mmCIF file of C-alpha atoms and ligand atoms in Angstrom:
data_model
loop_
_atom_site.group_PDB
_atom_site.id
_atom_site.type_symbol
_atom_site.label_atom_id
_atom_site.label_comp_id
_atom_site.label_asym_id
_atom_site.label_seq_id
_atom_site.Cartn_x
_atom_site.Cartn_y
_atom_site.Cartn_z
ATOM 1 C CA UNK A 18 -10.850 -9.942 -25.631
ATOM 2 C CA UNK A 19 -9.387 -12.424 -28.036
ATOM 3 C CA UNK A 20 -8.361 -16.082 -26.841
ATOM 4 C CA UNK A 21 -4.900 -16.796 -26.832
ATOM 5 C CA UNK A 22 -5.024 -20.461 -26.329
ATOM 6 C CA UNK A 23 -7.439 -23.048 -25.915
ATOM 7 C CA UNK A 24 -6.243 -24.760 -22.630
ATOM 8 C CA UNK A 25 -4.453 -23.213 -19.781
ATOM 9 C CA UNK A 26 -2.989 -24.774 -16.251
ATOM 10 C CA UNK A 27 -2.874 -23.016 -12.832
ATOM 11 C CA UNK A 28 -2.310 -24.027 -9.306
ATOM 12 C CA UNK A 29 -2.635 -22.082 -6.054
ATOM 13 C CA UNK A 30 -1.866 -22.973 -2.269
ATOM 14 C CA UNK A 31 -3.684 -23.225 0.986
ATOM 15 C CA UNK A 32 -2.966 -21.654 3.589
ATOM 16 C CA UNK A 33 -2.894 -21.202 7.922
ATOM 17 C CA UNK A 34 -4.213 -18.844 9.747
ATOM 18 C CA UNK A 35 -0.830 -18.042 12.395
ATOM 19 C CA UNK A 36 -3.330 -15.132 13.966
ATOM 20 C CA UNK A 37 -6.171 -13.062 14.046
ATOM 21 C CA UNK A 38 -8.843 -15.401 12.523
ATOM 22 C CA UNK A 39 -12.595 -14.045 12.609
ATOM 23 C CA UNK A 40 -11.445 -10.648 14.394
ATOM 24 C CA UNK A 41 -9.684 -9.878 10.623
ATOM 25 C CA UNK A 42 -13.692 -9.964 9.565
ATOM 26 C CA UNK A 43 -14.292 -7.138 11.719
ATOM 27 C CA UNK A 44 -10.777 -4.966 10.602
ATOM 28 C CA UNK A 45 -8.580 -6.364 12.655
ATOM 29 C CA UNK A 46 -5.239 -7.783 11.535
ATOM 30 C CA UNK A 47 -4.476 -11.124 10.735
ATOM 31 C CA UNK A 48 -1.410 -12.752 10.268
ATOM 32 C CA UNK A 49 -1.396 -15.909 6.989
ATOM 33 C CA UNK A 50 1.258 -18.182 5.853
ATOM 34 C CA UNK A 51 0.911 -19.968 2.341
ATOM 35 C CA UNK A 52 1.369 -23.947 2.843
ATOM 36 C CA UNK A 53 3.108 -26.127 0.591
ATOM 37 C CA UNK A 54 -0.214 -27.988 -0.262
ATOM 38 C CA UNK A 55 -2.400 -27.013 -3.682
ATOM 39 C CA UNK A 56 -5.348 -27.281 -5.348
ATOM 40 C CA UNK A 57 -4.547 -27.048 -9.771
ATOM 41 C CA UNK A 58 -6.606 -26.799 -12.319
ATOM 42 C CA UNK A 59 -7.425 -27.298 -15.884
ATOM 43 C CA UNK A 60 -8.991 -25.420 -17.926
ATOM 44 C CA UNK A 61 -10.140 -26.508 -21.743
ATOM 45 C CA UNK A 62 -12.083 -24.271 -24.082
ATOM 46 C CA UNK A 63 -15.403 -27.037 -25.309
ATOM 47 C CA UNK A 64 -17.676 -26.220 -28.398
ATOM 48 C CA UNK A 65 -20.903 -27.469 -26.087
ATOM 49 C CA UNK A 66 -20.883 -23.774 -24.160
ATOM 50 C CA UNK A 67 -21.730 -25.648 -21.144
ATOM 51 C CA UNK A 68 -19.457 -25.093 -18.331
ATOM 52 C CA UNK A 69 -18.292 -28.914 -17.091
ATOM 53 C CA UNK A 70 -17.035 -29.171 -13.519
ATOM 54 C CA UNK A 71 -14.777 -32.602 -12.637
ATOM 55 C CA UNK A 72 -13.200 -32.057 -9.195
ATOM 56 C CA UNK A 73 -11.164 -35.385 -7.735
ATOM 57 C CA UNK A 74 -13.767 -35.361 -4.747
ATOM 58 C CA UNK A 75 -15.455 -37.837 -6.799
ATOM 59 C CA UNK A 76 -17.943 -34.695 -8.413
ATOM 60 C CA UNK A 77 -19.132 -34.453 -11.711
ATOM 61 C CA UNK A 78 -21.065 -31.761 -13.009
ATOM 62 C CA UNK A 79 -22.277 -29.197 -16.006
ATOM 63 C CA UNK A 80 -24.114 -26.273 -15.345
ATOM 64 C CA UNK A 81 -25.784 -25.159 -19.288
ATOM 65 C CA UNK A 82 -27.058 -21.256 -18.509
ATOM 66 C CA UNK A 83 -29.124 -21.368 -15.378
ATOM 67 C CA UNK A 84 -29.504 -25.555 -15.862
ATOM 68 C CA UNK A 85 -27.996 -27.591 -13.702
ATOM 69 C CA UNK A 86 -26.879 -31.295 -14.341
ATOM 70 C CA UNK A 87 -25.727 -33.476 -11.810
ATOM 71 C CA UNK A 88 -23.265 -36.209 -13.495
ATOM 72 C CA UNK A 89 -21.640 -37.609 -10.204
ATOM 73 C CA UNK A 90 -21.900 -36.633 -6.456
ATOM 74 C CA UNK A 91 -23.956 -35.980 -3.513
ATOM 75 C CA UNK A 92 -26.691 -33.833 -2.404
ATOM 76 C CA UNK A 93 -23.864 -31.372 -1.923
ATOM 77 C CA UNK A 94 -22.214 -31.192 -5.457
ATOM 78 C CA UNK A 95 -24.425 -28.405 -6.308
ATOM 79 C CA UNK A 96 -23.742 -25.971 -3.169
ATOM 80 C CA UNK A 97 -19.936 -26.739 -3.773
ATOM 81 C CA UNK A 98 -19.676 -26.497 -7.929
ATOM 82 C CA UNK A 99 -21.897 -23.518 -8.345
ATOM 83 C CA UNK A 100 -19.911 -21.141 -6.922
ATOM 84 C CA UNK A 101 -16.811 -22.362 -8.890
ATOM 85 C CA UNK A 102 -18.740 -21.909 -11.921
ATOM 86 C CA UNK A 103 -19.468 -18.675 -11.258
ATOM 87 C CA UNK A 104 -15.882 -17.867 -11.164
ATOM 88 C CA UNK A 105 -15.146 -19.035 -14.270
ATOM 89 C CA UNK A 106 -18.332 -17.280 -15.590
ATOM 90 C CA UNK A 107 -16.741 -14.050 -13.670
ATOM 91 C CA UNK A 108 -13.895 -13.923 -15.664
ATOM 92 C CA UNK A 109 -15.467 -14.502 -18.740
ATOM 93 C CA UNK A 110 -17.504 -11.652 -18.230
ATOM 94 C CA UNK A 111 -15.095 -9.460 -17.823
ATOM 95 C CA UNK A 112 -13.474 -10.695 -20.745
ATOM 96 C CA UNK A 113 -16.382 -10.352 -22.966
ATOM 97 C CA UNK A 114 -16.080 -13.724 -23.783
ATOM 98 C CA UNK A 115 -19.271 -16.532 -23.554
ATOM 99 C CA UNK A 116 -17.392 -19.447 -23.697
ATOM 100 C CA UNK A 117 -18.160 -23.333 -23.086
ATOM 101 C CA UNK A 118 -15.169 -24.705 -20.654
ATOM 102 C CA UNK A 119 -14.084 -28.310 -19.481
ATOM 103 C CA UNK A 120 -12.602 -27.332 -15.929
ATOM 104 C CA UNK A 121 -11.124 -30.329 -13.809
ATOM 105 C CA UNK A 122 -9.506 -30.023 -10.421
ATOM 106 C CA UNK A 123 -7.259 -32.114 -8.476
ATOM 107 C CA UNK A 124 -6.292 -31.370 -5.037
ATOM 108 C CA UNK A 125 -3.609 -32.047 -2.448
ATOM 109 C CA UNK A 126 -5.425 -29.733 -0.185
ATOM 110 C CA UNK A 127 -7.978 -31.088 2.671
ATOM 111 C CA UNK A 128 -11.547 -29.476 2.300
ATOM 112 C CA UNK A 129 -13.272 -27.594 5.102
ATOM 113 C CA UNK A 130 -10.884 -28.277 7.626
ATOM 114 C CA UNK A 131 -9.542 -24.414 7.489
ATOM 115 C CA UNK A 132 -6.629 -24.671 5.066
ATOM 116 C CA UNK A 133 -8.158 -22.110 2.322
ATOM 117 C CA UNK A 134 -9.435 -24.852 0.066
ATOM 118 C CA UNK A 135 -12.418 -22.504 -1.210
ATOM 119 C CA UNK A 136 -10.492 -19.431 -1.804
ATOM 120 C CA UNK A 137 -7.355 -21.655 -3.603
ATOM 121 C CA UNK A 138 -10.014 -23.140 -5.670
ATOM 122 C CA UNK A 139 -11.426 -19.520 -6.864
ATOM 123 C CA UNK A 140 -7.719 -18.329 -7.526
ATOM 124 C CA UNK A 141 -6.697 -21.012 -9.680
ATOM 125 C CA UNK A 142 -9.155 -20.853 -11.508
ATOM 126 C CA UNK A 143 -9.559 -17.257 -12.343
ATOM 127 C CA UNK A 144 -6.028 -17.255 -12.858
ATOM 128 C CA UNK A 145 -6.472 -20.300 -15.605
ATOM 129 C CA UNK A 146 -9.506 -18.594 -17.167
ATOM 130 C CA UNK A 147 -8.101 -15.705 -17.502
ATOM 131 C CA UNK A 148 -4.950 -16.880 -19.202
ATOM 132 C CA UNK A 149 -6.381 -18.086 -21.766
ATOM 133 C CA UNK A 150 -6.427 -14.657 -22.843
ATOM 134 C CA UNK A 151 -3.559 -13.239 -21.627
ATOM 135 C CA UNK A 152 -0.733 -13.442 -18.931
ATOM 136 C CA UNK A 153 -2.670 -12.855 -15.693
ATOM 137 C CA UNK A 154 -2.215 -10.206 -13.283
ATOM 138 C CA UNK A 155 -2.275 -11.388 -9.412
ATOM 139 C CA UNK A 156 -4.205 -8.242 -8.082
ATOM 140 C CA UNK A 157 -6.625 -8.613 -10.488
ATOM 141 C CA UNK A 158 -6.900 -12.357 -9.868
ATOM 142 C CA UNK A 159 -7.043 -11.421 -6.031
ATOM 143 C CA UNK A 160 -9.707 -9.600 -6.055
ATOM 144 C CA UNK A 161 -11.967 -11.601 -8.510
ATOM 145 C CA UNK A 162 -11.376 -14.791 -6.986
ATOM 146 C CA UNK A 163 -12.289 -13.162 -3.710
ATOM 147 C CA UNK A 164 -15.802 -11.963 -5.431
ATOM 148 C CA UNK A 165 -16.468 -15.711 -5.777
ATOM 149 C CA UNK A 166 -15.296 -16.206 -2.700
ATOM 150 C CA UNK A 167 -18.076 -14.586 -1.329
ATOM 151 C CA UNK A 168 -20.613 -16.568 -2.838
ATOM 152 C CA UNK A 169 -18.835 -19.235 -0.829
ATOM 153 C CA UNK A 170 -19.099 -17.535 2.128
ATOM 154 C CA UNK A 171 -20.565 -13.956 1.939
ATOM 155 C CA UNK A 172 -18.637 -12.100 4.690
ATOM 156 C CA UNK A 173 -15.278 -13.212 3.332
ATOM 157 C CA UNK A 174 -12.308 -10.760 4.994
ATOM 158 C CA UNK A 175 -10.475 -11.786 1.540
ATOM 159 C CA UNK A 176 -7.484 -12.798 3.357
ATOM 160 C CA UNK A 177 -7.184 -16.321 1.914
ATOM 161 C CA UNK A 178 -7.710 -15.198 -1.116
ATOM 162 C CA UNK A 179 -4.593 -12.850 -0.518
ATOM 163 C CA UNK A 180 -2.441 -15.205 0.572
ATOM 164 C CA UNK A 181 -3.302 -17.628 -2.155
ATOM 165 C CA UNK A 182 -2.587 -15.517 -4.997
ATOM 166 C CA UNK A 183 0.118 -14.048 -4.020
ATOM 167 C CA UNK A 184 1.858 -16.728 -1.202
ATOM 168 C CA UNK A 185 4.574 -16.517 1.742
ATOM 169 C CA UNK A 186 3.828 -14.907 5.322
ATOM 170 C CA UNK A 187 1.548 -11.797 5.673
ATOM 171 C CA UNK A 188 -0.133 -8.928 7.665
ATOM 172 C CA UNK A 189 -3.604 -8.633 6.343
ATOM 173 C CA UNK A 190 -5.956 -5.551 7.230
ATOM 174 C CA UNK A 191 -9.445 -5.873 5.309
ATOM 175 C CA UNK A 192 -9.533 -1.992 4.589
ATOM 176 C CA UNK A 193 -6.087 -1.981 4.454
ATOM 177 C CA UNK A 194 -4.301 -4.778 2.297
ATOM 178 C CA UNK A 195 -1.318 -6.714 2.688
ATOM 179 C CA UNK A 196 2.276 -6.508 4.534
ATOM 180 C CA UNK A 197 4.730 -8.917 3.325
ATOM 181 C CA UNK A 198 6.917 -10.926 6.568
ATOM 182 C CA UNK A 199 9.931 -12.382 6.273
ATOM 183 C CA UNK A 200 11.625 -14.388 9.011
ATOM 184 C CA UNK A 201 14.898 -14.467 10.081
ATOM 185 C CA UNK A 202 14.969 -18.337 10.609
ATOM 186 C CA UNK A 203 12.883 -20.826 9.403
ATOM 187 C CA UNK A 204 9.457 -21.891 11.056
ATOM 188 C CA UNK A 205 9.000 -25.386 11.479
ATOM 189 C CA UNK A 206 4.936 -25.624 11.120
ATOM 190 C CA UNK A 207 2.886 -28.575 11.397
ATOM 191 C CA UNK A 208 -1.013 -28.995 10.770
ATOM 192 C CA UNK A 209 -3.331 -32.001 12.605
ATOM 193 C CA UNK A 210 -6.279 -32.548 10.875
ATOM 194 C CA UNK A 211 -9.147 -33.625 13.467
ATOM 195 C CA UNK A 212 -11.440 -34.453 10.216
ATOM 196 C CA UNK A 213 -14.252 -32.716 11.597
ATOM 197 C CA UNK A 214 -15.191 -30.642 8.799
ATOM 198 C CA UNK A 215 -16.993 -27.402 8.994
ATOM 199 C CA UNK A 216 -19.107 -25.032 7.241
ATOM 200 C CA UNK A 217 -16.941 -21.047 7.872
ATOM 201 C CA UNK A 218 -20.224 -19.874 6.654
ATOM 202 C CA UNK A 219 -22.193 -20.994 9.800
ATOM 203 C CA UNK A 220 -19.114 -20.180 12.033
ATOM 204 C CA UNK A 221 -18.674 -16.452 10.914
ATOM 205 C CA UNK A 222 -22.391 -16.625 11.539
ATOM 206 C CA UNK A 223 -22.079 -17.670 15.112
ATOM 207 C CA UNK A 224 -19.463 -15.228 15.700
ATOM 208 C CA UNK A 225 -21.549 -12.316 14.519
ATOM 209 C CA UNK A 226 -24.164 -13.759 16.953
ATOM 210 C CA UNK A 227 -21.472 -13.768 19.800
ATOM 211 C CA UNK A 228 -20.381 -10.415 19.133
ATOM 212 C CA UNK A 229 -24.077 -8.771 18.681
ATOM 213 C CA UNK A 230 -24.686 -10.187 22.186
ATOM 214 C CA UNK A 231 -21.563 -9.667 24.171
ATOM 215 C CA UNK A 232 -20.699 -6.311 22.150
ATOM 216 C CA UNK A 233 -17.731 -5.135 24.655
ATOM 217 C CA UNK A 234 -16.163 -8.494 25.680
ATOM 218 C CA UNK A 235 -15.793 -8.711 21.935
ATOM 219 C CA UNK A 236 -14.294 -5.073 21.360
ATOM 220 C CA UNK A 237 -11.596 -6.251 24.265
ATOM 221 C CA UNK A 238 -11.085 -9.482 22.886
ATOM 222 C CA UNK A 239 -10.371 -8.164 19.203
ATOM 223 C CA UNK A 240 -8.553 -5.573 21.082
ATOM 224 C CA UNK A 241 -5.941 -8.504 22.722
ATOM 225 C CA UNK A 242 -6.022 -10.356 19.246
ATOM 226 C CA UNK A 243 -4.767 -6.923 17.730
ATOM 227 C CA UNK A 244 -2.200 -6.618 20.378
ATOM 228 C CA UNK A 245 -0.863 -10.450 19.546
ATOM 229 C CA UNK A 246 -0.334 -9.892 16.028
ATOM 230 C CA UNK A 247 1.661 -7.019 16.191
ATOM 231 C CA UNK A 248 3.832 -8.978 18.645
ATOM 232 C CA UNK A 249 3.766 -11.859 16.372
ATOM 233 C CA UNK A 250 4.575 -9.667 13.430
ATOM 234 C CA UNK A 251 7.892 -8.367 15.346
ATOM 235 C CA UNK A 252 8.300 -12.169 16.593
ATOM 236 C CA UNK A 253 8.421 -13.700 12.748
ATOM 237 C CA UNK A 254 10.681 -10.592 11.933
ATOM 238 C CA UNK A 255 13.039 -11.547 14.741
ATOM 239 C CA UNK A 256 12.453 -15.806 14.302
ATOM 240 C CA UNK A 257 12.076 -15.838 17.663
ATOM 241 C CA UNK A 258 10.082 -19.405 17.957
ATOM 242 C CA UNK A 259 9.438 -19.613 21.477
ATOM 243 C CA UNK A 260 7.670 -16.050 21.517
ATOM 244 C CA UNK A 261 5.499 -17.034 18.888
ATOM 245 C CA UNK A 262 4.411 -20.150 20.398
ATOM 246 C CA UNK A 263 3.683 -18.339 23.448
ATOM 247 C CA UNK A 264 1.388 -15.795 21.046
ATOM 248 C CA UNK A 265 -0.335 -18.518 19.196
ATOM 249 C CA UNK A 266 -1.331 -20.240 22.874
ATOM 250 C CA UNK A 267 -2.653 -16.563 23.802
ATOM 251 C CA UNK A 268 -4.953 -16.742 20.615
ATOM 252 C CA UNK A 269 -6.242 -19.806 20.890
ATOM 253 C CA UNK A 270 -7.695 -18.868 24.435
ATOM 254 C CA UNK A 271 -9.305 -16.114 22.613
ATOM 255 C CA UNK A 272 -10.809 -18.278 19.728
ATOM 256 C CA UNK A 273 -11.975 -20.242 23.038
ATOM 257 C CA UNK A 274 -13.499 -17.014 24.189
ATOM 258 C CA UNK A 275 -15.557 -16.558 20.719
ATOM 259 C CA UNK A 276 -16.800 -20.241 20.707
ATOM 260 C CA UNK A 277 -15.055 -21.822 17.744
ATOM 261 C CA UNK A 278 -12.732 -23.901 19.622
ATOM 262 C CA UNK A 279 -13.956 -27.756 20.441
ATOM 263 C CA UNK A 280 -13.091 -30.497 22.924
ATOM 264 C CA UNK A 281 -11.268 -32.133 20.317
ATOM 265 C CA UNK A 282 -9.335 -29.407 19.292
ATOM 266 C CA UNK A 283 -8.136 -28.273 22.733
ATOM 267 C CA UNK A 284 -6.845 -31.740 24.014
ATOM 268 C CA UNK A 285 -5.058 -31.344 20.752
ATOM 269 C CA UNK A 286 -3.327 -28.266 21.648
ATOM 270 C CA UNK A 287 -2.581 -29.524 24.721
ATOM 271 C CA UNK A 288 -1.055 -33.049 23.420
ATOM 272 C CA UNK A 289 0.790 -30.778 21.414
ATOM 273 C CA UNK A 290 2.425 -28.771 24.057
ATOM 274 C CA UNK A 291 3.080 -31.551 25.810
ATOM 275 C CA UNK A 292 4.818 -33.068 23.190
ATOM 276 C CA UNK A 293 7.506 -30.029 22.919
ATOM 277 C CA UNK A 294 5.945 -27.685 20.544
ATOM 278 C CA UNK A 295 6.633 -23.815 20.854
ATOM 279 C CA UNK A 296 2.595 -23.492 20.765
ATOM 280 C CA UNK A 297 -0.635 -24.537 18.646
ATOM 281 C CA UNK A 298 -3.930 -23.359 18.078
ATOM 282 C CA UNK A 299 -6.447 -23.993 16.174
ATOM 283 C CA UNK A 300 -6.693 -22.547 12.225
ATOM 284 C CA UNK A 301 -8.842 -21.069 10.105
ATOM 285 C CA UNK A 302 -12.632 -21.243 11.318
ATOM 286 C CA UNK A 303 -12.427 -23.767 13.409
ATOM 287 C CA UNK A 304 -15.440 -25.853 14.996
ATOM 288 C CA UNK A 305 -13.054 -28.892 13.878
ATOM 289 C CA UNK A 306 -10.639 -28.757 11.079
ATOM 290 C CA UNK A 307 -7.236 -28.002 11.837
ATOM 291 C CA UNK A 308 -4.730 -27.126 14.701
ATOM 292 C CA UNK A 309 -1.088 -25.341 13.650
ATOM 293 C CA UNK A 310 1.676 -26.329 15.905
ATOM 294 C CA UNK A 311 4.803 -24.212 16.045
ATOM 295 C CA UNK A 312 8.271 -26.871 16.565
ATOM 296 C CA UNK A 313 11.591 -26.027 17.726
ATOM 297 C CA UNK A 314 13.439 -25.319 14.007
ATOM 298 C CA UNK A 315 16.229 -28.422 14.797
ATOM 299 C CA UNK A 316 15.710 -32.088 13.734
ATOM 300 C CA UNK A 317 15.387 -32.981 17.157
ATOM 301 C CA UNK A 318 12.347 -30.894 17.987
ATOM 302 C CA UNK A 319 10.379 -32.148 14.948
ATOM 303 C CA UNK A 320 11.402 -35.859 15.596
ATOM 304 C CA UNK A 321 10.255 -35.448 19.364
ATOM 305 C CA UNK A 322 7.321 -34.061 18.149
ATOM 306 C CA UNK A 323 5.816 -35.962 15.424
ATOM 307 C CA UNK A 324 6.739 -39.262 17.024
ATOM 308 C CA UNK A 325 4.893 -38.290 20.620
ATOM 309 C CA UNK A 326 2.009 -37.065 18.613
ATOM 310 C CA UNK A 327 2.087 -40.533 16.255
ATOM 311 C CA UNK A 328 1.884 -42.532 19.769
ATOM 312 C CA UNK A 329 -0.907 -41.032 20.916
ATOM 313 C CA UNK A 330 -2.659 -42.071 17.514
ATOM 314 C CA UNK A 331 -3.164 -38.857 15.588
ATOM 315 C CA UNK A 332 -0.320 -39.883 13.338
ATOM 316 C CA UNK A 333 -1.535 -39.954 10.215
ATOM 317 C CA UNK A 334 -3.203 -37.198 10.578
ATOM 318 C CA UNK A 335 -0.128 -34.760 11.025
ATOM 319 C CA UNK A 336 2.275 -33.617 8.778
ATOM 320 C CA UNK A 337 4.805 -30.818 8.461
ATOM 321 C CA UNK A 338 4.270 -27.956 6.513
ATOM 322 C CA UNK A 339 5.890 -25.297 4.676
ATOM 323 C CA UNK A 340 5.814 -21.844 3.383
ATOM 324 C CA UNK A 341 4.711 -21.653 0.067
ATOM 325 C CA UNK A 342 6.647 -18.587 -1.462
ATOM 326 C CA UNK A 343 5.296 -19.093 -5.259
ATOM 327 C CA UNK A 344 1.563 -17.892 -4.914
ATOM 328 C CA UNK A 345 -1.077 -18.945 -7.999
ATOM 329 C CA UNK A 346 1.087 -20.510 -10.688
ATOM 330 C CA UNK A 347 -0.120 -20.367 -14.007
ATOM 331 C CA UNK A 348 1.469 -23.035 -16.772
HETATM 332 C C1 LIG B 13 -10.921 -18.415 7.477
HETATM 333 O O1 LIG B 13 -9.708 -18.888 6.952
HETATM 334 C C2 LIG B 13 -10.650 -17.193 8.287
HETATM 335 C C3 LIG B 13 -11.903 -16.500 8.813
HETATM 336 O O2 LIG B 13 -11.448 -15.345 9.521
HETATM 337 C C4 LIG B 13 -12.817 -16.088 7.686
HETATM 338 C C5 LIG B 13 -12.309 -14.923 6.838
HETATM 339 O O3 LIG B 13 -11.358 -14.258 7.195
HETATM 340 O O4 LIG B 13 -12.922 -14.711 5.784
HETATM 341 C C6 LIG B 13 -12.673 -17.365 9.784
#
């Protein structure tokens, strides 16, 4: 296929797991919201044929066919570039295209605390590669990005990548696709970031281990986790807030069950409910990252909430969030 232009923009959000992480692995539904948070990229068409990495993590980095050179970064810059080269390789391929690219990425999104980082990374920038040859299409950019996503982390349900490219509230079977939700009212959703960052890799992992061993406890938990997100489904529908909260409390006992929670993470969820809000658990794979709270949707209920959880020192490491309605963006 022929380029179009030389240099192409695209941004695409994080997300939060509301329900049904790890059990949407194993076919069971899961229910996503897009976040107001991104990660964009640029993409610039070089004459070297290298393909140069610059991500605002402070890594620099050029991969020349199977060479690698490290210009900046850790240990680590490898494991976390290669992949997103191979994205951008992905869609070249399939565009019969070997070009050289300058890709940079700057991001408002925290990394490997369970907000989607990975998968927003691999759909903005198959959606930038691949307009530089045409307008994109966001299927097609779903499911690419979520074949690099798996070289992130192999047994990848694909639901970030979903919600990424194509953004607002969902109900996401593996085998099945995506349900769009829309809410009567506004939810009022808030993320804490414990900082403990994770590998979802070596979680899934541990989960697979969990469920090999304790084969029907985990056939009755998915079972329960099923049963909450088709209440929570209704419960969006209906903006019923205090049903939902109730639902997300259920699931985190459940992510308890499977081991992913932490100490850390449950005195959060408790400071949280303690604090006023409709419920919390954690998001994403947990083992750290991130807990989503649910607030009552009224100034009042947000004010309570962020100023109890600021007192007890977790402060700056809260924020509100929103739906993200756009999806990947391309410029
Ligand atoms: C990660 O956001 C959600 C997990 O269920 C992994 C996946 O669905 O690929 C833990």
């Amino acid at each position: 296929m022929r380029l179009r232009r030389s240099s192409a923009r695209a941004s695409a959000p994080g997300k939060v797991v509301l329900f049904g992480e790890h059990f949407v692995i194993y076919d069971n539904p899961a229910i996503l919201a897009a976040i107001d948070r991104r990660v964009n990229v640029t993409v610039h068409v070089n004459t070297s044929g290298s393909i140069n990495i610059t991500s605002d993590l402070g890594l620099i980095a050029s991969f020349e066919g199977s060479t690698f050179h490290l210009l900046k970064g850790t240990t680590e810059t490898k494991t976390i570039l290669a992949p997103l080269c191979e994205c951008a390789r992905l869609v070249l391929s399939e565009r019969g295209c070997n070009l050289g690219l300058d890709i940079e990425l700057v991001s408002n999104l925290p990394e490997s605390v369970g907000l989607g980082s990975s998968a927003a990374c691999c759909v903005a920038i198959t959606a930038a590669v691949d307009s530089l040859f045409h307008e994109p299409d966001r299927y097609w950019v779903c499911s690419k990005a979520a074949e690099s996503e798996r070289l992130i982390h192999k047994d990848s349900s694909g639901a970030d990548c979903n919600i990424s490219a194509f953004g607002g509230m969902m109900y996401f079977v593996k085998s099945k696709g995506f349900t769009n939700i829309y809410s009567k009212k506004e939810l009022s959703l808030g993320l804490i970031n414990t900082g403990k960052k994770h590998s979802t890799a070596n979680l899934v992992s541990s989960v697979k281990k969990f469920k090999d061993i304790n084969r029907f406890s985990f056939k009755v938990l998915a079972s329960l986790s099923n049963a909450i997100c088709q209440k929570a489904f209704a419960a969006i529908k209906e903006g019923d807030e205090q049903m939902l909260g109730n639902l997300m409390s259920q699931n985190h006992v459940l992510l308890q069950e499977i081991g992913v929670s932490d100490k850390t993470i449950d005195e959060l969820v408790d400071l949280c409910l303690t604090n006023g809000a409709c419920g919390a658990k954690l998001t994403g794979a947990g083992g750290g990252g991130s807990v989503v709270v649910l607030v009552p949707h009224n100034e009042d209920g947000s004010k309570i909430f962020f100023d109890g959880i600021g007192k007890n020192g977790w402060g700056s490491e809260s924020i509100p969030v929103k739906v993200d309605y756009n999806g990947v963006l391309v410029a």
